[in-house]
mmCIF file of C-alpha atoms in Angstrom:
data_model
loop_
_atom_site.group_PDB
_atom_site.id
_atom_site.type_symbol
_atom_site.label_atom_id
_atom_site.label_comp_id
_atom_site.label_asym_id
_atom_site.label_seq_id
_atom_site.Cartn_x
_atom_site.Cartn_y
_atom_site.Cartn_z
ATOM 1 C CA MET Z 365 99.786 135.591 20.898
ATOM 2 C CA LYS Z 366 97.884 132.570 22.178
ATOM 3 C CA ILE Z 367 94.636 131.379 20.649
ATOM 4 C CA PRO Z 368 92.459 128.413 21.591
ATOM 5 C CA ALA Z 369 92.824 125.301 19.433
ATOM 6 C CA ILE Z 370 91.058 125.933 16.121
ATOM 7 C CA HIS Z 371 89.360 123.023 14.364
ATOM 8 C CA GLY Z 372 88.139 122.703 10.810
ATOM 9 C CA TYR Z 373 88.659 121.164 7.396
ATOM 10 C CA ILE Z 374 91.063 121.839 4.568
ATOM 11 C CA ASP Z 375 88.691 121.572 1.643
ATOM 12 C CA ARG Z 376 91.511 122.164 -0.847
ATOM 13 C CA ARG Z 377 95.162 123.122 -0.448
ATOM 14 C CA ILE Z 378 97.582 123.759 -3.303
ATOM 15 C CA LEU Z 379 101.259 124.288 -2.539
ATOM 16 C CA ILE Z 380 103.030 126.128 -5.370
ATOM 17 C CA ASN Z 381 106.745 125.624 -4.833
ATOM 18 C CA PHE Z 382 109.815 127.361 -6.223
ATOM 19 C CA THR Z 383 113.547 126.981 -5.761
ATOM 20 C CA ALA Z 384 115.431 130.185 -5.010
ATOM 21 C CA ASP Z 385 118.944 131.520 -4.628
ATOM 22 C CA PRO Z 386 119.744 131.263 -0.889
ATOM 23 C CA LYS Z 387 121.546 134.635 -0.811
ATOM 24 C CA SER Z 388 118.484 136.395 -2.244
ATOM 25 C CA VAL Z 389 116.245 134.752 0.329
ATOM 26 C CA GLU Z 390 118.593 135.578 3.207
ATOM 27 C CA LYS Z 391 118.162 139.289 2.421
ATOM 28 C CA ILE Z 392 114.422 139.228 3.112
ATOM 29 C CA LEU Z 393 114.450 136.962 6.156
ATOM 30 C CA PRO Z 394 114.466 138.606 9.597
ATOM 31 C CA TYR Z 395 116.582 137.289 12.449
ATOM 32 C CA PRO Z 396 116.650 134.509 13.673
ATOM 33 C CA PHE Z 397 115.471 132.770 10.487
ATOM 34 C CA LYS Z 398 117.736 131.346 7.787
ATOM 35 C CA PRO Z 399 116.753 129.533 4.582
ATOM 36 C CA LYS Z 400 116.264 125.795 4.935
ATOM 37 C CA LEU Z 401 118.047 124.327 1.941
ATOM 38 C CA TYR Z 402 117.303 121.298 -0.201
ATOM 39 C CA LYS Z 403 120.169 120.352 -2.517
ATOM 40 C CA ASP Z 404 121.676 123.796 -1.955
ATOM 41 C CA LYS Z 405 118.458 125.578 -2.961
ATOM 42 C CA ALA Z 406 116.145 127.681 -0.820
ATOM 43 C CA ILE Z 407 112.500 126.593 -1.078
ATOM 44 C CA VAL Z 408 109.807 129.263 -1.314
ATOM 45 C CA GLY Z 409 106.210 129.271 -2.458
ATOM 46 C CA ILE Z 410 102.538 130.002 -2.010
ATOM 47 C CA CYS Z 411 99.855 128.034 -0.204
ATOM 48 C CA LEU Z 412 96.373 128.422 -1.728
ATOM 49 C CA ILE Z 413 93.990 126.986 0.824
ATOM 50 C CA ARG Z 414 90.220 126.821 1.130
ATOM 51 C CA LEU Z 415 89.169 126.341 4.729
ATOM 52 C CA LYS Z 416 85.699 125.391 5.914
ATOM 53 C CA ASP Z 417 83.955 125.067 9.280
ATOM 54 C CA ILE Z 418 86.769 126.917 11.066
ATOM 55 C CA LYS Z 419 85.927 127.575 14.713
ATOM 56 C CA PRO Z 420 87.281 127.010 18.244
ATOM 57 C CA LYS Z 421 87.621 123.283 18.868
ATOM 58 C CA GLY Z 422 84.556 121.812 20.545
ATOM 59 C CA LEU Z 423 81.986 124.090 18.944
ATOM 60 C CA PRO Z 424 79.522 122.657 16.396
ATOM 61 C CA ASN Z 425 80.338 123.135 12.713
ATOM 62 C CA CYS Z 426 77.400 125.542 12.370
ATOM 63 C CA PHE Z 427 79.526 128.136 14.186
ATOM 64 C CA GLY Z 428 82.369 127.778 11.692
ATOM 65 C CA VAL Z 429 83.419 130.088 8.866
ATOM 66 C CA SER Z 430 84.838 129.301 5.441
ATOM 67 C CA SER Z 431 87.289 131.229 3.286
ATOM 68 C CA GLU Z 432 89.787 131.196 0.443
ATOM 69 C CA ASN Z 433 93.297 132.105 1.538
ATOM 70 C CA GLY Z 434 96.803 132.569 0.212
ATOM 71 C CA ALA Z 435 100.039 132.489 2.193
ATOM 72 C CA HIS Z 436 103.529 133.208 0.895
ATOM 73 C CA ARG Z 437 105.944 130.776 2.524
ATOM 74 C CA ILE Z 438 109.692 130.409 2.904
ATOM 75 C CA ALA Z 439 111.177 127.212 4.321
ATOM 76 C CA VAL Z 440 113.376 128.247 7.247
ATOM 77 C CA GLU Z 441 115.407 126.984 10.146
ATOM 78 C CA TRP Z 442 116.583 128.678 13.329
ATOM 79 C CA VAL Z 443 118.218 127.910 16.656
ATOM 80 C CA GLU Z 444 116.065 127.991 19.779
ATOM 81 C CA GLU Z 445 117.621 127.319 23.185
ATOM 82 C CA GLY Z 446 120.553 125.597 21.472
ATOM 83 C CA GLU Z 447 118.336 123.344 19.328
ATOM 84 C CA LYS Z 448 117.953 123.672 15.560
ATOM 85 C CA LYS Z 449 114.315 123.896 14.500
ATOM 86 C CA SER Z 450 112.570 124.215 11.160
ATOM 87 C CA GLY Z 451 109.307 125.441 9.732
ATOM 88 C CA VAL Z 452 108.143 128.222 7.428
ATOM 89 C CA TYR Z 453 108.284 132.002 7.599
ATOM 90 C CA ILE Z 454 105.130 133.633 6.219
ATOM 91 C CA PRO Z 455 105.831 137.214 5.097
ATOM 92 C CA ARG Z 456 102.240 137.836 3.954
ATOM 93 C CA ARG Z 457 98.750 136.367 4.083
ATOM 94 C CA ASP Z 458 95.742 137.080 1.842
ATOM 95 C CA THR Z 459 92.117 136.136 2.383
ATOM 96 C CA SER Z 460 88.625 136.380 0.910
ATOM 97 C CA LEU Z 461 87.078 136.788 4.376
ATOM 98 C CA ARG Z 462 86.910 140.299 5.808
ATOM 99 C CA LEU Z 463 86.748 138.834 9.332
ATOM 100 C CA ASN Z 464 90.262 137.472 8.864
ATOM 101 C CA THR Z 465 91.547 140.960 8.042
ATOM 102 C CA LEU Z 466 90.077 142.240 11.306
ATOM 103 C CA VAL Z 467 91.449 139.531 13.603
ATOM 104 C CA GLY Z 468 94.727 138.831 11.762
ATOM 105 C CA GLY Z 469 97.655 140.161 13.779
ATOM 106 C CA ARG Z 470 95.357 140.713 16.764
ATOM 107 C CA LEU Z 471 93.511 137.531 17.698
ATOM 108 C CA PHE Z 472 95.076 135.323 15.015
ATOM 109 C CA PRO Z 473 98.703 135.294 13.820
ATOM 110 C CA GLY Z 474 99.578 137.373 10.780
ATOM 111 C CA LYS Z 475 98.134 140.468 9.167
ATOM 112 C CA HIS Z 476 95.744 139.451 6.360
ATOM 113 C CA HIS Z 477 95.216 141.419 3.146
ATOM 114 C CA LEU Z 478 91.717 141.336 1.679
ATOM 115 C CA ALA Z 479 91.782 139.765 -1.789
ATOM 116 C CA ALA Z 480 89.365 138.908 -4.586
ATOM 117 C CA PHE Z 481 89.643 135.205 -5.448
ATOM 118 C CA ASN Z 482 88.579 133.541 -8.695
ATOM 119 C CA VAL Z 483 88.384 129.746 -8.354
ATOM 120 C CA GLN Z 484 87.383 127.216 -11.011
ATOM 121 C CA GLU Z 485 87.647 123.504 -10.233
ATOM 122 C CA GLU Z 486 86.300 120.594 -12.249
ATOM 123 C CA ASN Z 487 87.303 116.955 -12.766
ATOM 124 C CA GLY Z 488 90.830 117.329 -11.406
ATOM 125 C CA SER Z 489 91.451 120.632 -13.186
ATOM 126 C CA TYR Z 490 92.196 123.795 -11.199
ATOM 127 C CA HIS Z 491 92.351 127.489 -11.958
ATOM 128 C CA ILE Z 492 92.913 129.863 -9.049
ATOM 129 C CA ASP Z 493 93.839 133.500 -9.131
ATOM 130 C CA PHE Z 494 93.556 136.406 -6.759
ATOM 131 C CA LYS Z 495 94.400 140.073 -6.536
ATOM 132 C CA SER Z 496 94.844 141.617 -3.104
ATOM 133 C CA SER Z 497 94.081 145.071 -1.783
ATOM 134 C CA ASP Z 498 97.711 146.112 -2.437
ATOM 135 C CA GLN Z 499 97.674 144.649 -5.979
ATOM 136 C CA THR Z 500 99.628 141.478 -5.160
ATOM 137 C CA GLU Z 501 98.586 138.831 -7.703
ATOM 138 C CA ILE Z 502 98.735 135.045 -7.909
ATOM 139 C CA ALA Z 503 97.504 132.703 -10.665
ATOM 140 C CA ILE Z 504 97.819 129.007 -11.412
ATOM 141 C CA ASP Z 505 96.357 126.547 -13.940
ATOM 142 C CA ALA Z 506 96.965 122.897 -13.163
ATOM 143 C CA VAL Z 507 95.600 119.361 -13.473
ATOM 144 C CA GLU Z 508 96.052 116.321 -11.256
ATOM 145 C CA THR Z 509 98.758 113.915 -12.352
ATOM 146 C CA GLU Z 510 100.469 110.777 -11.078
ATOM 147 C CA GLU Z 511 104.060 112.006 -11.205
ATOM 148 C CA LEU Z 512 105.918 114.975 -9.786
ATOM 149 C CA ASN Z 513 107.287 117.510 -12.272
ATOM 150 C CA ALA Z 514 110.273 115.730 -13.869
ATOM 151 C CA GLN Z 515 112.481 118.814 -13.426
ATOM 152 C CA SER Z 516 111.761 119.093 -9.706
ATOM 153 C CA VAL Z 517 114.716 119.291 -7.347
ATOM 154 C CA PHE Z 518 112.853 116.780 -5.134
ATOM 155 C CA GLU Z 519 112.882 114.103 -7.884
ATOM 156 C CA THR Z 520 110.004 112.084 -6.368
ATOM 157 C CA LEU Z 521 106.584 112.872 -4.906
ATOM 158 C CA SER Z 522 107.588 111.055 -1.720
ATOM 159 C CA ASN Z 523 110.641 113.292 -1.222
ATOM 160 C CA ALA Z 524 108.549 116.414 -1.718
ATOM 161 C CA SER Z 525 105.845 115.147 0.636
ATOM 162 C CA VAL Z 526 108.340 114.520 3.450
ATOM 163 C CA PHE Z 527 109.921 117.963 3.063
ATOM 164 C CA PHE Z 528 106.668 119.899 3.150
ATOM 165 C CA GLU Z 529 105.111 117.829 5.929
ATOM 166 C CA ALA Z 530 107.994 119.050 8.112
ATOM 167 C CA GLY Z 531 106.889 122.640 7.444
ATOM 168 C CA ASP Z 532 103.871 122.418 9.742
ATOM 169 C CA LEU Z 533 105.040 125.262 12.009
ATOM 170 C CA GLY Z 534 104.644 128.741 10.553
ATOM 171 C CA TYR Z 535 105.811 132.086 11.904
ATOM 172 C CA SER Z 536 104.208 135.404 10.946
ATOM 173 C CA PRO Z 537 105.617 138.874 11.704
ATOM 174 C CA ASN Z 538 103.891 140.953 14.385
ATOM 175 C CA ASN Z 539 105.886 144.149 15.019
ATOM 176 C CA ASN Z 540 109.172 142.959 16.555
ATOM 177 C CA LYS Z 541 107.792 139.478 17.320
ATOM 178 C CA PHE Z 542 106.920 136.392 15.302
ATOM 179 C CA ASP Z 543 103.734 134.528 16.210
ATOM 180 C CA GLY Z 544 103.856 130.756 15.809
ATOM 181 C CA LEU Z 545 101.008 128.606 14.529
ATOM 182 C CA ARG Z 546 101.194 124.852 13.974
ATOM 183 C CA LEU Z 547 99.046 122.960 11.465
ATOM 184 C CA MET Z 548 98.099 119.569 12.895
ATOM 185 C CA ALA Z 549 96.656 117.587 9.983
ATOM 186 C CA TYR Z 550 94.830 114.427 11.036
ATOM 187 C CA GLN Z 551 96.299 112.775 7.947
ATOM 188 C CA TRP Z 552 98.941 113.830 5.442
ATOM 189 C CA LYS Z 553 98.406 112.905 1.813
ATOM 190 C CA VAL Z 554 99.526 114.887 -1.223
ATOM 191 C CA LYS Z 555 98.993 114.505 -4.957
ATOM 192 C CA ALA Z 556 101.079 115.994 -7.753
ATOM 193 C CA LEU Z 557 99.807 118.687 -10.086
ATOM 194 C CA ALA Z 558 100.954 119.334 -13.638
ATOM 195 C CA VAL Z 559 101.123 123.110 -14.037
ATOM 196 C CA SER Z 560 100.521 124.868 -17.364
ATOM 197 C CA LYS Z 561 100.612 128.419 -15.997
ATOM 198 C CA VAL Z 562 101.856 130.011 -12.804
ATOM 199 C CA LYS Z 563 102.243 133.660 -11.866
ATOM 200 C CA SER Z 564 103.331 135.365 -8.651
ATOM 201 C CA SER Z 565 103.878 139.120 -8.548
ATOM 202 C CA PHE Z 566 105.785 138.685 -5.278
ATOM 203 C CA PHE Z 567 108.322 136.139 -6.532
ATOM 204 C CA GLU Z 568 108.530 137.880 -9.931
ATOM 205 C CA ASN Z 569 109.453 141.199 -8.303
ATOM 206 C CA GLU Z 570 113.055 141.683 -9.433
ATOM 207 C CA GLU Z 571 113.647 144.324 -6.764
ATOM 208 C CA ILE Z 572 113.314 141.499 -4.226
ATOM 209 C CA PHE Z 573 114.431 138.512 -6.278
ATOM 210 C CA PRO Z 574 116.938 139.208 -9.073
ATOM 211 C CA LYS Z 575 116.117 137.788 -12.495
ATOM 212 C CA ARG Z 576 116.387 133.989 -12.692
ATOM 213 C CA SER Z 577 116.972 133.715 -8.921
ATOM 214 C CA VAL Z 578 113.538 132.052 -8.460
ATOM 215 C CA VAL Z 579 112.409 129.084 -10.584
ATOM 216 C CA PHE Z 580 109.104 127.188 -10.464
ATOM 217 C CA ASP Z 581 109.672 123.643 -9.179
ATOM 218 C CA ASN Z 582 106.404 121.797 -8.497
ATOM 219 C CA ALA Z 583 102.857 121.988 -7.202
ATOM 220 C CA LEU Z 584 101.111 119.691 -4.723
ATOM 221 C CA LEU Z 585 97.462 119.134 -3.855
ATOM 222 C CA MET Z 586 95.740 118.168 -0.609
ATOM 223 C CA GLU Z 587 91.982 117.677 -0.206
ATOM 224 C CA ASN Z 588 89.434 117.011 2.538
ATOM 225 C CA ILE Z 589 91.834 117.089 5.493
ATOM 226 C CA GLU Z 590 90.477 117.466 9.012
ATOM 227 C CA HIS Z 591 92.919 119.519 11.050
ATOM 228 C CA GLU Z 592 93.632 121.814 13.983
ATOM 229 C CA TRP Z 593 95.628 125.016 14.328
ATOM 230 C CA LYS Z 594 97.499 125.475 17.609
ATOM 231 C CA SER Z 595 99.528 128.410 18.916
ATOM 232 C CA GLU Z 596 103.231 127.876 19.464
ATOM 233 C CA ARG Z 597 105.856 129.888 21.289
ATOM 234 C CA THR Z 598 106.351 133.493 20.136
ATOM 235 C CA ILE Z 599 109.841 134.368 18.927
ATOM 236 C CA VAL Z 600 111.193 137.841 19.698
ATOM 237 C CA GLY Z 601 113.183 139.469 16.915
ATOM 238 C CA VAL Z 602 115.764 142.250 17.072
#
């Protein structure tokens, strides 16, 4: 699946990150992906992103669309033509924009589930929750802070920033193929969030992730980032 370069702005992006048991993650990853480990832990999470003025590059902003979106992510690596590569595998995407559900998996990588988003933001405080058409739920309450969660496996905000910046290439399932899409941020700058509440029905599903196999680690914030999305090579599964 090849799309023209898409240009727009990340109005707000929150990365909710968990550590997970690698063996549990391996069970849900299709070939050729394997968990990318950090200190012997798999890294999984959710991206809550508000996009604005999204349109083919070169068109005026008045042609753009805006939406709230959620993407479940798993940090992965794989071998391609003898070279080890890394990125993220995205098993599901959710969106507030019905247009995305129509073009997702057809004109744009990844099937999108329609979801109802509730967003409250004020003075560095954030509440975001959504429930999708198949009852998948996410919720987070957080405030901006100077320091990364002290219990984080990454130890410092800089370490976390470097790890997640390397996850700019995402692959979404499309039948027996995986469509690649690269996020090209014009700048990369993250802040830490102190989280008072976090909920994910996907990562709390004990039929997928056994009890205590997934643990909240940290949350990061990005704001006002001009960017492009570009298609990458499709990977054929088995």
